[in-house]
Tab-separated table of C-alpha atoms in Angstrom:
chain	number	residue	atom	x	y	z
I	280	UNK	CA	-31.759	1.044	-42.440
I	281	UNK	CA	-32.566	0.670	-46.286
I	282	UNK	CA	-30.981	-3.021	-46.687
I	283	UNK	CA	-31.835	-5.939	-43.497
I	284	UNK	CA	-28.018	-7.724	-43.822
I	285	UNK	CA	-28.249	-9.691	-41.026
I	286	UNK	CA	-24.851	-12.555	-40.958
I	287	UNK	CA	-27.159	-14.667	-38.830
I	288	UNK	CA	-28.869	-15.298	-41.786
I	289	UNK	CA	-28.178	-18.633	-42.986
I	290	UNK	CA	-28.660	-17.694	-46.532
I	291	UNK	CA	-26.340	-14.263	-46.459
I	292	UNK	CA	-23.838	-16.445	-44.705
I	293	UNK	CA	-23.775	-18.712	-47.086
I	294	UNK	CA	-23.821	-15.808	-50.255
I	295	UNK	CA	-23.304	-12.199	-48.660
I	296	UNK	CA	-22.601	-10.487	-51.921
I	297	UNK	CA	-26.149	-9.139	-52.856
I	298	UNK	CA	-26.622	-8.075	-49.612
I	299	UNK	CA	-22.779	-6.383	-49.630
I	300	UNK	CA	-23.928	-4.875	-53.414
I	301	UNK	CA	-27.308	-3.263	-52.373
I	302	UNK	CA	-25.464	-2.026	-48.620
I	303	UNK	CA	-22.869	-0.342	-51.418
I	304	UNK	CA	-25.828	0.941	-53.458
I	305	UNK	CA	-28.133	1.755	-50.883
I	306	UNK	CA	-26.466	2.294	-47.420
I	307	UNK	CA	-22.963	2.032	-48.032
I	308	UNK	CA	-21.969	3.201	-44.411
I	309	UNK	CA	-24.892	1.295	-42.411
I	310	UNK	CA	-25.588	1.551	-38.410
I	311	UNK	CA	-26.439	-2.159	-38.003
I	312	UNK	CA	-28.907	-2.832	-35.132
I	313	UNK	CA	-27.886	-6.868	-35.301
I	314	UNK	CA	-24.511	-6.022	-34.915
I	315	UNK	CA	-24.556	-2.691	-33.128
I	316	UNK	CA	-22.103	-1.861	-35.314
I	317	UNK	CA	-21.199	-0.087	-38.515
I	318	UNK	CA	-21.047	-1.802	-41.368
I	319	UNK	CA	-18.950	-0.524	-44.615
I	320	UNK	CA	-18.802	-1.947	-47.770
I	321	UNK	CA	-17.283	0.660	-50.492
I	322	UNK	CA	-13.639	0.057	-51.388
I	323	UNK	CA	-12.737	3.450	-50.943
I	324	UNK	CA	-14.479	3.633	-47.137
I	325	UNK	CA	-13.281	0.275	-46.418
I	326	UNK	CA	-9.478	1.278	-47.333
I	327	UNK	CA	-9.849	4.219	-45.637
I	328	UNK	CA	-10.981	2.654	-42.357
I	329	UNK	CA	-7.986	0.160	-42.884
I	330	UNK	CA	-5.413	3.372	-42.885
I	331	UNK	CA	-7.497	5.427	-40.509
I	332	UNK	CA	-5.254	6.639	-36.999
I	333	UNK	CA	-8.860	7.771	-35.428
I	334	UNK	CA	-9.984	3.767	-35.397
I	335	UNK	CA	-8.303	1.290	-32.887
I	336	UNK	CA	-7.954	-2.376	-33.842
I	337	UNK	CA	-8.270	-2.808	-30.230
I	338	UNK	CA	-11.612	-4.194	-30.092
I	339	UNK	CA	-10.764	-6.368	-26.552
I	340	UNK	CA	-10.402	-4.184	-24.133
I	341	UNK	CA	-13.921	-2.378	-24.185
I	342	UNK	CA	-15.156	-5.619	-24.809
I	343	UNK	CA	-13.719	-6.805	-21.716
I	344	UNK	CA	-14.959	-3.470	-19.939
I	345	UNK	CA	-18.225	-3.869	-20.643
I	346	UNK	CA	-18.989	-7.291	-19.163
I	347	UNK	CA	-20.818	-8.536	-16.045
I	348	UNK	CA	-17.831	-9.350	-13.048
I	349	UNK	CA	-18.980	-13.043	-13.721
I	350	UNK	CA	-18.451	-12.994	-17.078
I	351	UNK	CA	-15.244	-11.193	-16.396
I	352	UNK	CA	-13.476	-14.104	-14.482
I	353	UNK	CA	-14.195	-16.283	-17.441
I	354	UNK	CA	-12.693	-14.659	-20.471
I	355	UNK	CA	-9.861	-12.931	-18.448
I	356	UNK	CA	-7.227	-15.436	-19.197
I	357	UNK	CA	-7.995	-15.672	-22.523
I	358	UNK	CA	-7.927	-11.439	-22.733
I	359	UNK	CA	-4.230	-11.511	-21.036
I	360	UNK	CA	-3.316	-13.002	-24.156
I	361	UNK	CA	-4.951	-11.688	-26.998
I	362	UNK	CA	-4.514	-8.211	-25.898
I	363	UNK	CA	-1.002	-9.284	-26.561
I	364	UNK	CA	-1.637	-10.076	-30.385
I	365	UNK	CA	-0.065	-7.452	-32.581
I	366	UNK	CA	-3.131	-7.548	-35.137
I	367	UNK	CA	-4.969	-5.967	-31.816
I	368	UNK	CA	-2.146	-3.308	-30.648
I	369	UNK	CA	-1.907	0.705	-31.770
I	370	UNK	CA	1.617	2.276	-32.410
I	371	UNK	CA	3.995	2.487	-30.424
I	372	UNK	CA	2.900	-1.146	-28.901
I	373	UNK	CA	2.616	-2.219	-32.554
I	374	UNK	CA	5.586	-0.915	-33.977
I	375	UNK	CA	7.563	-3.001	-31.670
I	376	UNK	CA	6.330	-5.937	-31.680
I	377	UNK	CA	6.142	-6.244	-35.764
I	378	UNK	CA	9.308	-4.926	-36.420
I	379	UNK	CA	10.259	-7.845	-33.522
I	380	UNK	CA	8.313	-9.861	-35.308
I	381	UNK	CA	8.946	-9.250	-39.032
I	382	UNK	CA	12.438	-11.345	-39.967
I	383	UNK	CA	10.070	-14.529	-39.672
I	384	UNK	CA	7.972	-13.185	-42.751
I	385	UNK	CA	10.113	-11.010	-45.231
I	386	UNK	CA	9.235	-12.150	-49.031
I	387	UNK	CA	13.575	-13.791	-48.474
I	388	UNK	CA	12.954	-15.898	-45.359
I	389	UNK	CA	9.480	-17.097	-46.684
I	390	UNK	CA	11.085	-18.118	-50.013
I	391	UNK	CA	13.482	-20.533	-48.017
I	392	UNK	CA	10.235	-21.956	-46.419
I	393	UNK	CA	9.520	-23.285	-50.228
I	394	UNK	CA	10.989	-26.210	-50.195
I	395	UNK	CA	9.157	-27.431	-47.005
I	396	UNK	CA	5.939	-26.543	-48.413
I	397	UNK	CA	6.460	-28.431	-51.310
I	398	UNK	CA	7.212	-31.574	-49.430
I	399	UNK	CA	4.562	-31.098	-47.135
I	400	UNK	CA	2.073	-30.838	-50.376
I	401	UNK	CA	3.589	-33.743	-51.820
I	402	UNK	CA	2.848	-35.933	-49.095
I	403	UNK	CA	-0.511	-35.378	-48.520
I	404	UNK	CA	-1.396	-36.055	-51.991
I	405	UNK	CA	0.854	-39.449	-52.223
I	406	UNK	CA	-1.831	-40.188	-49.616
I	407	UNK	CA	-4.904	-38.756	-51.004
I	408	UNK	CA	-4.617	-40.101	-54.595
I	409	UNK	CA	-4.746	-43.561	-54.709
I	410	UNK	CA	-8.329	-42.737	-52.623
I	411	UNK	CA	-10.335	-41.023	-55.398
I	412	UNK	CA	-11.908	-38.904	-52.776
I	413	UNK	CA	-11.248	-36.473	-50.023
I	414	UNK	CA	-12.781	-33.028	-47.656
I	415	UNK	CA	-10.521	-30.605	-49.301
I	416	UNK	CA	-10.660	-28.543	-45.989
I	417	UNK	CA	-10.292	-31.779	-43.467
I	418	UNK	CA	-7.845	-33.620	-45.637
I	419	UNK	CA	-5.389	-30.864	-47.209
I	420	UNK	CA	-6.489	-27.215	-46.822
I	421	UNK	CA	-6.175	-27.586	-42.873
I	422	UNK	CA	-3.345	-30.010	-42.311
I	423	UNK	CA	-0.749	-27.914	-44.636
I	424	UNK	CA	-0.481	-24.677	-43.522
I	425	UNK	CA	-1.417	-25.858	-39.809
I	426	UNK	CA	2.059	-28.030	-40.451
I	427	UNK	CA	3.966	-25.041	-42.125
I	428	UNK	CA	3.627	-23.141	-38.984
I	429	UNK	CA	4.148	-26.178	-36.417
I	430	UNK	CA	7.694	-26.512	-38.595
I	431	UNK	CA	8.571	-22.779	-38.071
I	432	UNK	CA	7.602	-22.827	-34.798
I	433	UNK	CA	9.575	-26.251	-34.140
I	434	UNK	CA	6.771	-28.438	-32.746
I	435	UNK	CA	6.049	-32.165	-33.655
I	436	UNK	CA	3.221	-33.079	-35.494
I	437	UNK	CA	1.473	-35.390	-33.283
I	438	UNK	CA	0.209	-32.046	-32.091
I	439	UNK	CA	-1.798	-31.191	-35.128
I	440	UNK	CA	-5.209	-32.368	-33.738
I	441	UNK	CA	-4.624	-30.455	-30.514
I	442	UNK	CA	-4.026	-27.314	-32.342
I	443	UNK	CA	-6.821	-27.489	-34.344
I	444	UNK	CA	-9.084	-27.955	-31.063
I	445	UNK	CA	-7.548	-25.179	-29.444
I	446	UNK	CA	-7.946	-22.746	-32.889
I	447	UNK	CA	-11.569	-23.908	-32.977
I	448	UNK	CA	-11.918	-22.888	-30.065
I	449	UNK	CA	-10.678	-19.470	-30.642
I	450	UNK	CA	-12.634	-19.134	-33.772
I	451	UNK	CA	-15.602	-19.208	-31.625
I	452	UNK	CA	-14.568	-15.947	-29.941
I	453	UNK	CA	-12.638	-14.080	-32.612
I	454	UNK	CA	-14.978	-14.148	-35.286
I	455	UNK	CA	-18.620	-15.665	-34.872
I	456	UNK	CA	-21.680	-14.144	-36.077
I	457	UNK	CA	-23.991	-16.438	-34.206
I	458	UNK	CA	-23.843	-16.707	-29.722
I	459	UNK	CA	-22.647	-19.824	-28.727
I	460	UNK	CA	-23.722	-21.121	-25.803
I	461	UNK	CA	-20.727	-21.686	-24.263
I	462	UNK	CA	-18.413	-20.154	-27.074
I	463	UNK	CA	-16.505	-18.005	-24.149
I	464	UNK	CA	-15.301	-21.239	-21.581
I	465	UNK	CA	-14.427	-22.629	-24.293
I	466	UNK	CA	-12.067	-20.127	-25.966
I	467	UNK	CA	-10.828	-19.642	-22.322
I	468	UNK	CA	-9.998	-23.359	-22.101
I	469	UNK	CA	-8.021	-23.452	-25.429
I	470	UNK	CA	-6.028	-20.177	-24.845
I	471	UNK	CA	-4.814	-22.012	-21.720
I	472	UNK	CA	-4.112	-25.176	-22.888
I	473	UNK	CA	-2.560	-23.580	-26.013
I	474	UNK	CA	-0.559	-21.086	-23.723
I	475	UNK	CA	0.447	-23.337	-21.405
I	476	UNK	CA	2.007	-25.620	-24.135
I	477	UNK	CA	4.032	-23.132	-25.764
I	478	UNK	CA	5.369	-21.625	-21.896
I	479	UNK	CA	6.967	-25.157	-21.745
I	480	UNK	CA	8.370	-24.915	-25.535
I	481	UNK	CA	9.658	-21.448	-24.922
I	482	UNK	CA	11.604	-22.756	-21.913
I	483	UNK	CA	13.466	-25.704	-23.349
I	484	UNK	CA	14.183	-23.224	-26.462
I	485	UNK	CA	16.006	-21.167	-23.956
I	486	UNK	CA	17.695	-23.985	-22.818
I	487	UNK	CA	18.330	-25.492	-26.246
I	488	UNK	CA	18.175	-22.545	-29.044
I	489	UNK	CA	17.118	-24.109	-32.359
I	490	UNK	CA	16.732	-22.925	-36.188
I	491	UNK	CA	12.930	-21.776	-35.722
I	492	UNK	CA	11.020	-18.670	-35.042
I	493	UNK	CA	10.565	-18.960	-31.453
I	494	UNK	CA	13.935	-19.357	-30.408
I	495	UNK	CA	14.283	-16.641	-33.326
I	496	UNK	CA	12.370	-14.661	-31.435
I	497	UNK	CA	13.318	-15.286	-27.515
I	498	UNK	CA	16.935	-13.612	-29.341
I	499	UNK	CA	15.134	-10.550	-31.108
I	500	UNK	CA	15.785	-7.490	-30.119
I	501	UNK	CA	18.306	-5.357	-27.338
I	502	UNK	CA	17.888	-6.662	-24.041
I	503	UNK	CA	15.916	-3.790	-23.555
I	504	UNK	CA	12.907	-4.220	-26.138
I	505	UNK	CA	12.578	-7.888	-25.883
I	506	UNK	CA	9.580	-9.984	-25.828
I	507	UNK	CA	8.257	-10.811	-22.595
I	508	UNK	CA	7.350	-14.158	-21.374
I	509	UNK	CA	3.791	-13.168	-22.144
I	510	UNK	CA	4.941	-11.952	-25.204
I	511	UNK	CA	6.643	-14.708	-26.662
I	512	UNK	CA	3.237	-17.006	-25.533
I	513	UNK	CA	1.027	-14.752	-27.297
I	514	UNK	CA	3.195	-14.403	-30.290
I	515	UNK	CA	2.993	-18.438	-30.626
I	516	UNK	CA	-0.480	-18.780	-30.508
I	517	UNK	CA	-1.069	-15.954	-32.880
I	518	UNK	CA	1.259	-17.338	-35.707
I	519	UNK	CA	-0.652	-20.766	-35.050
I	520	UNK	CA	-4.137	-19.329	-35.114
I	521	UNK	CA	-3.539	-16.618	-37.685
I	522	UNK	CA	-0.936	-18.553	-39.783
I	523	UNK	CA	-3.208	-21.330	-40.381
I	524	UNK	CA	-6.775	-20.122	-40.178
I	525	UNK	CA	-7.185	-18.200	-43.130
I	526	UNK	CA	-4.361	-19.973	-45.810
I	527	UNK	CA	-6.776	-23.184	-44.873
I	528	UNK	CA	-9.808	-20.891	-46.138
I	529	UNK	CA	-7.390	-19.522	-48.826
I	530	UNK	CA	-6.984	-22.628	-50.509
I	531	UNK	CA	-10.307	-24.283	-50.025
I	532	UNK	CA	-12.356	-21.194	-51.200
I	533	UNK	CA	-9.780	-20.768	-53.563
I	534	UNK	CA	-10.379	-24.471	-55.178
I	535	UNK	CA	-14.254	-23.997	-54.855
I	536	UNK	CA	-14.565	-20.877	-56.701
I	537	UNK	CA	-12.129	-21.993	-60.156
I	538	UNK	CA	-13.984	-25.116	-59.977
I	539	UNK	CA	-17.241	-23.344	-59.760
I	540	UNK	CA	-15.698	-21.625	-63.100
I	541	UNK	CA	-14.629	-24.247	-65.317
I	542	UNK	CA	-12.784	-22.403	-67.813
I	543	UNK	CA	-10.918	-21.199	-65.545
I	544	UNK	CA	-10.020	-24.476	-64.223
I	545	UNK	CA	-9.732	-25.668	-67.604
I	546	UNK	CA	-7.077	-23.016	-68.477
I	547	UNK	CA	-4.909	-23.545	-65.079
I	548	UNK	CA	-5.234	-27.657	-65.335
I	549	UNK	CA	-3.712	-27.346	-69.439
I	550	UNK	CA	-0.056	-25.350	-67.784
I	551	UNK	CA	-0.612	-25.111	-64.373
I	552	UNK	CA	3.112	-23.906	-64.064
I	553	UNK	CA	2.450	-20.817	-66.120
I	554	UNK	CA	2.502	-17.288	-65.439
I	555	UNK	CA	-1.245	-17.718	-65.116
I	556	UNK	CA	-0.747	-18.972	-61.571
I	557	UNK	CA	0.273	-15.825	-59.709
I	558	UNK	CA	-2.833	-14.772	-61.170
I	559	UNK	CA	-4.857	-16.967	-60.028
I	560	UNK	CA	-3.922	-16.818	-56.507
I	561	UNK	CA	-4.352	-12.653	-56.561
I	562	UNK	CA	-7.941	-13.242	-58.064
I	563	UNK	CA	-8.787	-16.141	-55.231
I	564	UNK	CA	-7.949	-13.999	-52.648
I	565	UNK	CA	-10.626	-11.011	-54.534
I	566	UNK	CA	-13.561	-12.727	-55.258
I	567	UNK	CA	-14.293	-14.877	-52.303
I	568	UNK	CA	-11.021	-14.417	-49.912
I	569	UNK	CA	-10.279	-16.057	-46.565
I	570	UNK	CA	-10.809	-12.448	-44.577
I	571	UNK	CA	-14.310	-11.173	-44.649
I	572	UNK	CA	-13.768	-8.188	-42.653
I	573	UNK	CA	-11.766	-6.330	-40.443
I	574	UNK	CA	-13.304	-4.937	-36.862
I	575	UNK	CA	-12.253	-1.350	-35.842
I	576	UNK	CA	-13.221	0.764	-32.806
I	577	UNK	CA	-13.236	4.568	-33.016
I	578	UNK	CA	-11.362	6.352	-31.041
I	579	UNK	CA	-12.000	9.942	-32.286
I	580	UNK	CA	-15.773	10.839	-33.460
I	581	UNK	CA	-15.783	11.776	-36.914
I	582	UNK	CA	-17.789	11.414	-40.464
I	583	UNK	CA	-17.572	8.899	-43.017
I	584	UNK	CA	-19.629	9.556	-46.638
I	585	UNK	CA	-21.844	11.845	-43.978
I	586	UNK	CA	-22.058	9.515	-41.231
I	587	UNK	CA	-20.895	10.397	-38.066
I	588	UNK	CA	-18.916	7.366	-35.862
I	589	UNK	CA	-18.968	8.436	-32.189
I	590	UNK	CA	-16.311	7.388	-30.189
I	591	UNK	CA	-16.885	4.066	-28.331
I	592	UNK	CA	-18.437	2.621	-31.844
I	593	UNK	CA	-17.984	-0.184	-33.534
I	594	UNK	CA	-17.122	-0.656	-36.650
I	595	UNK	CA	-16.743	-3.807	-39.451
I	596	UNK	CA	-15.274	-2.982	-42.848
I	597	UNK	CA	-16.033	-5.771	-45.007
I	598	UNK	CA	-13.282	-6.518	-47.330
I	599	UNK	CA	-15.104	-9.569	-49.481
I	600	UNK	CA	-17.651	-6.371	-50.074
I	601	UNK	CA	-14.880	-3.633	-51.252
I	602	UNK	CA	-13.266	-6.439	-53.042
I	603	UNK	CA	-16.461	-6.452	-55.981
I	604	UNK	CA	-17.156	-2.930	-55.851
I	605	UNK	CA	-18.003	-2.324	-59.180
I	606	UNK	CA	-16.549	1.211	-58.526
I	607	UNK	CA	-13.112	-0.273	-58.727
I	608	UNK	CA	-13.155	-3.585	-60.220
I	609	UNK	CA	-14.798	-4.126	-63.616
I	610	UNK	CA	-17.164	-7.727	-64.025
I	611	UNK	CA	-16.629	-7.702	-60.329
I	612	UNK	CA	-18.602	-10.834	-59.906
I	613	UNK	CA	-16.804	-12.655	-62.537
I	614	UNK	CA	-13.914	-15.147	-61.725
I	615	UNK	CA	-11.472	-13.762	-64.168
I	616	UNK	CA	-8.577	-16.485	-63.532
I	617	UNK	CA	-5.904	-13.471	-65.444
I	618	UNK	CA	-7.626	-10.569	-63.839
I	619	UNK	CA	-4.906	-7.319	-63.846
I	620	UNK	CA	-4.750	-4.942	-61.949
I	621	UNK	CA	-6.140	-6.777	-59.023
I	622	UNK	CA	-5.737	-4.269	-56.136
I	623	UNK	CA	-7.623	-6.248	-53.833
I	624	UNK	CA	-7.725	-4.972	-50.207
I	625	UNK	CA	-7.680	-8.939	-48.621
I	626	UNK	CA	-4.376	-8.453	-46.538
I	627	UNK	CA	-5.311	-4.826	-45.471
I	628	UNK	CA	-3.513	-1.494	-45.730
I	629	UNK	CA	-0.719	0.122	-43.634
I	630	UNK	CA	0.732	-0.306	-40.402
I	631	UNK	CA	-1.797	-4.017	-40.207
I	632	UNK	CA	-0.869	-5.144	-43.472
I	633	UNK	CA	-0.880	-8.842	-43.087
I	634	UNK	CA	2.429	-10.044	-41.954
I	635	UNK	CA	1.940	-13.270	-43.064
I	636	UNK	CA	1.045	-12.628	-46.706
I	637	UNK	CA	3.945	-13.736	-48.258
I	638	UNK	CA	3.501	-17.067	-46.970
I	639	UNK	CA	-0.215	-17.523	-47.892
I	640	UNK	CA	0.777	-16.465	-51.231
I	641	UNK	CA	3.407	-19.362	-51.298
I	642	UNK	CA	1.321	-21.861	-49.623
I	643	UNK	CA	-1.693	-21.070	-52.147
I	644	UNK	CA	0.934	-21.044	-54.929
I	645	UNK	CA	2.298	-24.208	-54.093
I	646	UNK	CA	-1.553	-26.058	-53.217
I	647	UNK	CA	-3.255	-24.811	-56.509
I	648	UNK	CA	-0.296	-25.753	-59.161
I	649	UNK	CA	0.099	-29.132	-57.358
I	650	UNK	CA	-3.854	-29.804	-57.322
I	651	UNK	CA	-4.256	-28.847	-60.592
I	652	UNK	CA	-1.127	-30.837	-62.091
I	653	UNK	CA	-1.803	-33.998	-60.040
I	654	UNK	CA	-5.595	-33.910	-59.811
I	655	UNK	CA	-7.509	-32.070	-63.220
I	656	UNK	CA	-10.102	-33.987	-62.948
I	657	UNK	CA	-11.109	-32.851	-59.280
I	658	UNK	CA	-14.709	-32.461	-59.353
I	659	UNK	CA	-17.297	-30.999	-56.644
I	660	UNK	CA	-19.309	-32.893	-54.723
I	661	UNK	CA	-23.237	-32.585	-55.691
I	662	UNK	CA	-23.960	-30.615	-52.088
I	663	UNK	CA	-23.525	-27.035	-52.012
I	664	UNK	CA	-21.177	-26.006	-48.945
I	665	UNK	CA	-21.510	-24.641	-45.897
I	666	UNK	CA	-19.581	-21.961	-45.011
I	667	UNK	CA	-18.431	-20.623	-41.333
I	668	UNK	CA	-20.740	-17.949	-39.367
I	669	UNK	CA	-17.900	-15.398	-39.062
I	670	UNK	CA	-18.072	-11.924	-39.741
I	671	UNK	CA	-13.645	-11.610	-39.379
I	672	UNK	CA	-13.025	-15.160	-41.487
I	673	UNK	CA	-15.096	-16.078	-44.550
I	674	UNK	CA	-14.426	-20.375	-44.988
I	675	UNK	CA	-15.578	-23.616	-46.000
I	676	UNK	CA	-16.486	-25.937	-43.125
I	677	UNK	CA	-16.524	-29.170	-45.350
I	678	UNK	CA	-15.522	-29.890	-49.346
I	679	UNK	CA	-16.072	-33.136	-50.423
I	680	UNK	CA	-14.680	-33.575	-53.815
I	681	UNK	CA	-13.435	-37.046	-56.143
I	682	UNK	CA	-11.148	-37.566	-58.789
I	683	UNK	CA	-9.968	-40.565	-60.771
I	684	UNK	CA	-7.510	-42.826	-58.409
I	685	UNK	CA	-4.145	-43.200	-58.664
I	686	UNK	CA	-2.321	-46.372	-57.640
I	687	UNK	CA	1.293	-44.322	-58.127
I	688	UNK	CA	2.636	-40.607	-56.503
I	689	UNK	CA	4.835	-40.413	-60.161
I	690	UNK	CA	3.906	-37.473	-62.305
């Protein structure tokens, strides 16, 4: 091992991209003895693992295999469910459940979603302006795509902090870098709470079928292919978790880096309803996206750039890495606010192409031209930010930022 990346690090959490440009330079398909895991950074290896039939993304099961009995009786619950999760299921599991899954997300059914979105934006800045201050994660980035999805699913609001507790929870499990003490009763706790919740929701949309995607989805299908009980539970929380989790780092890393570029900001604040804005979103989700990797585990042993992956290994392909590869992407550190191309690999490739893309896109869409138009003057707070020890999701804990008050919502 040429290059020590270690995501413990405080400092590589923090900034991984000199560590991701020397691994591309120097070790660019790395056996990683703090992960036990390969590490890939190229664009090319990275898209490749993303497309690759020899690689499972079901990383669970030997997971769950491998533990102590104890341990075992712990996460069990919370494996019954996540083994569920389509981001975690091979073909033919997968194919059924997505194309189950898909009328909720095509580019048509998001597009009626705009509306909602919009209001939902609008009222949390009527409440933010008049205080000259806010956390951009806490007060904005969290709350609206956390209450985009509670809309779709057809749950009340008052449930917002109980979600968040419960996807906190899970966050812990899914994605962290770092060993919790007790990261594992905890994610247990939340996937029961959350799955017990939605098992009561599910049954009164039986009862009473409603214009949202659950009772959307207790109707998908022939009789023969539908969801299970299970199914349908699993589905919830994964729309909740996933549908939220990375928009909310979406937008706030999004923010941080064109205000960490002021010309860029500059350019977006002067017409922030311009052409320049689909732009802008494609180049937030390169340079410092909301996914930081993706976790694979081979299935068949084989070679990558000479290195062979035994079956049983691990691998994480870093996407925030392949997305600066200066092999594809030219002043790939540079925010470049009208950057095109921008083939960026943030959703992923193939059959696990993000489902919910379209609606981050719309959500960021929507959060960036409203922040800019109502708020040009947002300006950083003086601390630098911490940022979330996850290897999966790459996001801002805390933002602080101010702006000049304003008494009135008018434009």
């Amino acid at each position: 091992m040429t290059v020590d990346y270690d995501p413990r690090d405080p400092q590589i959490r923090n900034d991984p991209f000199p560590a991701f440009r020397r691994l591309q330079d120097e070790d660019p398909v790395q056996w990683n003895p703090h992960l036990r895991a390969w590490v890939i950074t190229r664009y090319a290896d990275v898209r490749k693992v993303a497309l690759n039939r020899r690689m499972s993304p079901d990383r669970l099961t030997p997971f769950y295999d491998s533990l102590p009995e104890a341990r075992r009786s712990v996460v069990g619950e919370l494996i019954r469910y996540l083994n569920l999760w389509m981001v975690f299921r091979d073909p033919p599991e997968h194919t059924r459940l997505r194309r189950l899954m898909n009328e909720a997300f095509t580019p048509r059914a998001v597009e009626r979603l705009r509306p909602n979105v919009e209001r939902i934006v609008g009222r949390l800045l009527d409440d933010l302006l008049p205080q000259g201050r806010m956390d951009l994660v806490r007060d904005f980035a969290y709350p609206l795509p956390a209450t985009v999805i509670m809309d779709m699913l057809g749950v009340p609001h008052d449930q917002l902090d109980r979600f968040k507790d419960w996807s906190d929870d899970l966050a812990l499990f899914l994605g962290s870098a770092r060993d919790v003490p007790d990261k594992y009763e905890r994610a247990r706790r939340g996937a029961l709470e959350m799955s017990s919740y939605f098992r009561e929701v599910i049954a009164d949309r039986r009862r009473r079928p409603g214009e949202d995607v659950l009772s959307a989805l207790i109707a998908a299908g022939t009789p023969e292919e539908r969801l299970t009980e299970d199914e349908l539970i699993a589905a919830a929380m994964l729309f909740l978790f996933a549908g939220h989790e990375t928009t909310t780092n979406l937008i706030s890393n999004g923010i941080y880096s064109m205000r960490m570029h002021a010309g860029a900001w500059a350019r977006l604040a002067a017409d922030p309803s311009s052409g320049l804005l689909a732009t802008a979103v494609e180049e937030c989700l390169r340079y410092d996206g909301p996914s930081g990797g993706i976790a694979r585990v081979v299935r068949v042993t084989h070679e990558i750039e000479g290195r062979e992956l035994k079956e049983g290994d691990r691998v994480f392909a870093m996407l925030n890495a392949a997305n600066r590869d200066p092999r594809v992407f030219e002043a790939p550190d540079d925010f470049i606010i009208d950057r095109s191309p921008n083939r960026h690999l943030t959703f992923g490739q193939g059959i696990h192409f993000c489902l919910g893309a379209p609606l981050a896109r719309l959500e960021a869409e929507i959060a960036y031209r409203e922040i800019a138009r109502r708020i040009p003057d947002l300006t950083l707070g003086t601390t630098a930010p911490d940022w979330h020890d996850s290897l999966i999701m790459r996001g801002i804990t805390s933002l602080p930022v101010h702006f000049r008050p304003v008494k009135s919502a008018a434009a």
